[in-house]
Amino acid sequence: MNVLTMTGVKKHYDGAGAVLRDISQTVDQGEALAIIGPSGSGKSTLLRCATLLTEMTDGSLSYLGEPAACSENGRAVYVGKARLRQLRSAFGLVFQSFHLFPHYSVLKNLTAAQTVVLGRHRQDAEERGLALLKKMGLSDKASAYPCQLSGGQQQRVAIARALAMDPKILFFDEPTSALDPELTGEVLKIIRSLAEEKMTMVIVTHEMAFARDVADRIIFMDDGVIVEQGRPEQIFGAPQQVRTQQFLQRYRQS
């Protein structure tokens, strides 16, 4: 079953030219998709379009077969605001920076949206939050505040907060870019465990070894288009396109 379907996606900004050029892509249930490519290739813009943070110039977008936007006369036309709010419940998003509420405890960061958006009883929300903190190895941090946590711990709380909303698909936008190398490993370990559990995920990342080891499929983007895609062993072991070869050669030399 397709969790996410994007067809003919284009995005341009006035005075800046095209950022995305006619991209079509699906993500299947249980699939871990990694998007790699150089800075400015359109990776994060594609993710922002998929998560309704940025409107497409043209194209169609749907979750679980339910449309969020359709292409009409060369432009993307979105469904109403009420329907978009419903569709947003289908996905979770983990940003580069953690976006935790600094005045909330760790546990309240996990329970607030559950009670307000999902309408869960406070006790049920807290039970869900505590279970996720245990999964993240943060059982002892429930009453702590974000400023008392390391960057890696804050990012794990952000992942737990996204999972608390029971999304059908989880997006990661460079989840380790704000972390030093010592803290990166603990976050990647959590994402790896989610992949093993067959959580549907789209991961924009610059961690090539991680993408190779965790993803079911790799997309390589450059200049707003998908240059090449395939299984990790094909992309990293035998890339077909010259541009992919050039990019990965720089990675191997770094």
Short mmCIF file of C-alpha atoms in Angstrom, two decimals:
data_model
loop_
_atom_site.label_atom_id
_atom_site.label_comp_id
_atom_site.label_asym_id
_atom_site.label_seq_id
_atom_site.Cartn_x
_atom_site.Cartn_y
_atom_site.Cartn_z
CA MET A 1 0.00 0.00 0.00
CA ASN A 2 1.27 3.47 -0.88
CA VAL A 3 1.43 5.67 2.20
CA LEU A 4 2.68 8.70 0.26
CA THR A 5 2.23 9.53 -3.42
CA MET A 6 3.70 12.62 -5.11
CA THR A 7 3.22 13.18 -8.84
CA GLY A 8 4.67 15.84 -11.12
CA VAL A 9 5.91 17.98 -8.24
CA LYS A 10 7.37 21.33 -9.22
CA LYS A 11 8.49 24.18 -7.03
CA HIS A 12 9.93 27.51 -8.01
CA TYR A 13 10.45 30.80 -6.24
CA ASP A 14 10.21 34.16 -7.94
CA GLY A 15 13.69 35.27 -8.95
CA ALA A 16 15.27 31.99 -7.85
CA GLY A 17 14.26 29.62 -10.66
CA ALA A 18 13.10 26.03 -10.27
CA VAL A 19 13.95 24.16 -7.08
CA LEU A 20 12.01 20.98 -7.92
CA ARG A 21 11.46 19.85 -11.50
CA ASP A 22 8.62 17.40 -12.16
CA ILE A 23 9.33 14.86 -9.41
CA SER A 24 7.13 11.79 -8.96
CA GLN A 25 7.59 9.36 -6.09
CA THR A 26 5.75 6.87 -3.88
CA VAL A 27 6.61 5.45 -0.47
CA ASP A 28 5.21 2.06 0.47
CA GLN A 29 4.08 0.98 3.91
CA GLY A 30 7.04 -0.30 5.95
CA GLU A 31 9.62 1.19 3.59
CA ALA A 32 12.60 3.26 4.73
CA LEU A 33 13.54 5.73 1.98
CA ALA A 34 16.72 7.79 2.22
CA ILE A 35 17.20 10.94 0.12
CA ILE A 36 20.80 11.98 -0.50
CA GLY A 37 22.47 14.60 -2.63
CA PRO A 38 24.55 17.78 -2.49
CA SER A 39 23.45 20.94 -0.72
CA GLY A 40 20.90 22.85 -2.80
CA SER A 41 19.74 19.76 -4.69
CA GLY A 42 16.13 20.12 -3.49
CA LYS A 43 16.08 17.36 -0.86
CA SER A 44 14.70 19.42 2.01
CA THR A 45 12.31 21.31 -0.28
CA LEU A 46 10.83 18.01 -1.44
CA LEU A 47 10.38 16.94 2.17
CA ARG A 48 8.79 20.30 3.06
CA CYS A 49 6.35 19.93 0.15
CA ALA A 50 5.49 16.40 1.30
CA THR A 51 4.78 17.61 4.84
CA LEU A 52 2.69 20.62 3.76
CA LEU A 53 5.18 23.15 5.12
CA THR A 54 5.79 24.49 1.61
CA GLU A 55 3.18 24.67 -1.13
CA MET A 56 4.05 23.06 -4.44
CA THR A 57 3.90 25.24 -7.53
CA ASP A 58 2.42 22.31 -9.43
CA GLY A 59 1.82 18.63 -8.79
CA SER A 60 -0.35 16.30 -6.74
CA LEU A 61 0.11 14.89 -3.24
CA SER A 62 -1.83 12.24 -1.35
CA TYR A 63 -1.61 10.19 1.83
CA LEU A 64 -3.09 6.68 1.91
CA GLY A 65 -4.94 7.51 -1.28
CA GLU A 66 -6.53 10.66 0.16
CA PRO A 67 -5.58 13.77 -1.85
CA ALA A 68 -4.00 16.80 -0.21
CA ALA A 69 -3.40 18.60 -3.52
CA CYS A 70 -4.11 18.03 -7.21
CA SER A 71 -2.65 19.54 -10.35
CA GLU A 72 -5.11 21.77 -12.20
CA ASN A 73 -4.16 23.93 -15.18
CA GLY A 74 -0.48 23.91 -14.35
CA ARG A 75 -0.71 24.65 -10.64
CA ALA A 76 -1.21 22.76 -7.39
CA VAL A 77 -4.65 23.19 -5.86
CA TYR A 78 -4.95 22.15 -2.22
CA VAL A 79 -7.97 20.78 -0.40
CA GLY A 80 -9.59 22.84 2.35
CA LYS A 81 -7.90 23.70 5.62
CA ALA A 82 -10.04 21.34 7.67
CA ARG A 83 -9.11 18.40 5.43
CA LEU A 84 -5.44 19.37 5.50
CA ARG A 85 -5.51 19.32 9.30
CA GLN A 86 -6.86 15.77 9.17
CA LEU A 87 -4.23 14.68 6.66
CA ARG A 88 -1.43 16.10 8.82
CA SER A 89 -2.21 13.40 11.37
CA ALA A 90 -0.89 10.84 8.88
CA PHE A 91 2.72 11.95 9.29
CA GLY A 92 5.29 13.05 11.83
CA LEU A 93 8.29 15.27 11.21
CA VAL A 94 11.61 15.43 13.04
CA PHE A 95 13.54 18.61 12.25
CA GLN A 96 17.26 19.40 12.19
CA SER A 97 16.80 21.40 15.37
CA PHE A 98 14.67 19.91 18.07
CA HIS A 99 11.77 22.39 18.42
CA LEU A 100 10.92 21.25 21.95
CA PHE A 101 8.90 23.54 24.17
CA PRO A 102 11.53 24.88 26.62
CA HIS A 103 8.98 25.64 29.36
CA TYR A 104 7.52 22.10 29.27
CA SER A 105 9.01 19.05 30.92
CA VAL A 106 10.11 16.22 28.68
CA LEU A 107 6.96 14.25 29.44
CA LYS A 108 4.68 17.22 28.82
CA ASN A 109 6.42 17.77 25.47
CA LEU A 110 5.21 14.27 24.60
CA THR A 111 1.69 14.53 26.01
CA ALA A 112 0.54 18.05 25.04
CA ALA A 113 -0.29 17.31 21.39
CA GLN A 114 -1.77 13.93 22.25
CA THR A 115 -4.37 15.51 24.53
CA VAL A 116 -5.08 18.59 22.39
CA VAL A 117 -4.92 17.14 18.86
CA LEU A 118 -5.82 13.48 19.38
CA GLY A 119 -8.14 14.06 22.33
CA ARG A 120 -6.46 11.41 24.47
CA HIS A 121 -7.10 11.25 28.18
CA ARG A 122 -4.17 12.66 30.13
CA GLN A 123 -3.39 9.34 31.79
CA ASP A 124 -3.36 7.49 28.46
CA ALA A 125 -1.14 10.18 26.94
CA GLU A 126 1.30 9.94 29.83
CA GLU A 127 1.42 6.15 29.58
CA ARG A 128 2.19 6.44 25.87
CA GLY A 129 4.82 9.09 26.55
CA LEU A 130 6.55 7.10 29.28
CA ALA A 131 6.62 3.98 27.09
CA LEU A 132 8.28 5.95 24.30
CA LEU A 133 10.81 7.51 26.66
CA LYS A 134 11.73 3.99 27.77
CA LYS A 135 12.14 3.01 24.12
CA MET A 136 14.45 6.00 23.63
CA GLY A 137 16.51 5.13 26.71
CA LEU A 138 15.29 8.25 28.52
CA SER A 139 13.06 6.87 31.28
CA ASP A 140 14.92 8.92 33.88
CA LYS A 141 14.38 12.22 32.00
CA ALA A 142 10.57 12.49 32.12
CA SER A 143 10.59 15.37 34.61
CA ALA A 144 13.65 17.12 33.15
CA TYR A 145 13.48 20.21 30.94
CA PRO A 146 15.02 20.43 27.45
CA CYS A 147 17.83 22.73 28.64
CA GLN A 148 18.97 19.95 30.98
CA LEU A 149 19.46 17.49 28.11
CA SER A 150 22.25 16.96 25.63
CA GLY A 151 21.57 17.56 21.95
CA GLY A 152 21.31 13.85 21.32
CA GLN A 153 18.84 13.42 24.15
CA GLN A 154 16.74 16.33 22.88
CA GLN A 155 16.60 14.80 19.42
CA ARG A 156 15.50 11.47 20.87
CA VAL A 157 12.72 13.30 22.74
CA ALA A 158 11.73 14.94 19.44
CA ILE A 159 11.52 11.49 17.81
CA ALA A 160 9.43 10.19 20.72
CA ARG A 161 7.10 13.20 20.42
CA ALA A 162 6.56 12.48 16.73
CA LEU A 163 5.89 8.79 17.42
CA ALA A 164 3.44 9.65 20.21
CA MET A 165 1.03 10.89 17.55
CA ASP A 166 0.92 7.43 15.91
CA PRO A 167 1.91 8.62 12.42
CA LYS A 168 1.63 6.39 9.38
CA ILE A 169 4.91 7.79 8.05
CA LEU A 170 7.78 9.60 9.77
CA PHE A 171 9.95 12.21 8.06
CA PHE A 172 13.46 13.16 9.15
CA ASP A 173 15.15 16.31 7.86
CA GLU A 174 18.90 15.91 8.47
CA PRO A 175 18.23 14.62 12.01
CA THR A 176 21.90 14.64 13.07
CA SER A 177 23.14 17.84 11.40
CA ALA A 178 22.92 19.83 14.66
CA LEU A 179 24.79 17.20 16.66
CA ASP A 180 28.47 16.60 17.22
CA PRO A 181 29.82 13.20 16.11
CA GLU A 182 29.73 11.76 19.62
CA LEU A 183 25.97 12.33 19.90
CA THR A 184 25.09 11.40 16.32
CA GLY A 185 25.42 7.67 16.95
CA GLU A 186 22.74 7.52 19.65
CA VAL A 187 20.18 9.17 17.37
CA LEU A 188 21.05 6.98 14.39
CA LYS A 189 20.71 3.92 16.61
CA ILE A 190 17.10 4.89 17.37
CA ILE A 191 16.28 5.46 13.69
CA ARG A 192 17.90 2.15 12.82
CA SER A 193 15.69 0.38 15.38
CA LEU A 194 12.60 1.99 13.83
CA ALA A 195 13.66 0.72 10.41
CA GLU A 196 14.00 -2.78 11.85
CA GLU A 197 10.44 -2.45 13.17
CA LYS A 198 9.29 -1.51 9.63
CA MET A 199 8.25 2.03 10.49
CA THR A 200 7.55 3.85 7.24
CA MET A 201 10.18 6.59 6.99
CA VAL A 202 11.63 9.19 4.65
CA ILE A 203 15.07 10.34 5.75
CA VAL A 204 16.92 13.29 4.23
CA THR A 205 20.49 12.73 5.36
CA HIS A 206 24.13 13.48 4.69
CA GLU A 207 25.18 10.35 6.62
CA MET A 208 26.04 8.12 3.69
CA ALA A 209 27.04 5.04 5.69
CA PHE A 210 23.82 5.28 7.67
CA ALA A 211 21.70 5.63 4.52
CA ARG A 212 23.42 2.61 3.01
CA ASP A 213 22.87 0.45 6.09
CA VAL A 214 19.31 1.44 7.03
CA ALA A 215 17.36 2.37 3.89
CA ASP A 216 15.41 -0.05 1.73
CA ARG A 217 15.75 2.39 -1.15
CA ILE A 218 17.98 5.37 -1.94
CA ILE A 219 17.12 8.46 -3.98
CA PHE A 220 19.98 10.62 -5.24
CA MET A 221 18.89 14.17 -6.10
CA ASP A 222 20.72 16.98 -7.85
CA ASP A 223 19.53 20.27 -9.31
CA GLY A 224 15.90 19.61 -8.42
CA VAL A 225 15.54 16.22 -10.07
CA ILE A 226 15.91 12.57 -9.11
CA VAL A 227 19.08 11.54 -10.90
CA GLU A 228 19.05 7.92 -9.78
CA GLN A 229 17.29 5.63 -7.34
CA GLY A 230 17.55 2.03 -6.31
CA ARG A 231 18.55 -0.41 -3.61
CA PRO A 232 21.48 0.70 -1.42
CA GLU A 233 23.78 -1.96 -2.82
CA GLN A 234 23.10 -0.71 -6.35
CA ILE A 235 23.42 3.01 -5.60
CA PHE A 236 26.55 2.68 -3.49
CA GLY A 237 28.07 -0.35 -5.21
CA ALA A 238 27.30 0.20 -8.89
CA PRO A 239 25.74 3.64 -9.59
CA GLN A 240 24.66 4.02 -13.22
CA GLN A 241 24.66 7.80 -13.62
CA VAL A 242 27.86 9.83 -13.92
CA ARG A 243 26.57 12.49 -11.52
CA THR A 244 25.86 9.84 -8.86
CA GLN A 245 29.34 8.42 -9.36
CA GLN A 246 30.90 11.86 -8.94
CA PHE A 247 28.97 12.59 -5.76
CA LEU A 248 29.75 9.25 -4.15
CA GLN A 249 33.42 9.51 -5.16
CA ARG A 250 33.67 12.72 -3.11
CA TYR A 251 31.96 10.92 -0.22
CA ARG A 252 34.43 8.03 -0.36
CA GLN A 253 37.35 10.45 -0.33
CA SER A 254 36.02 12.45 2.64
#
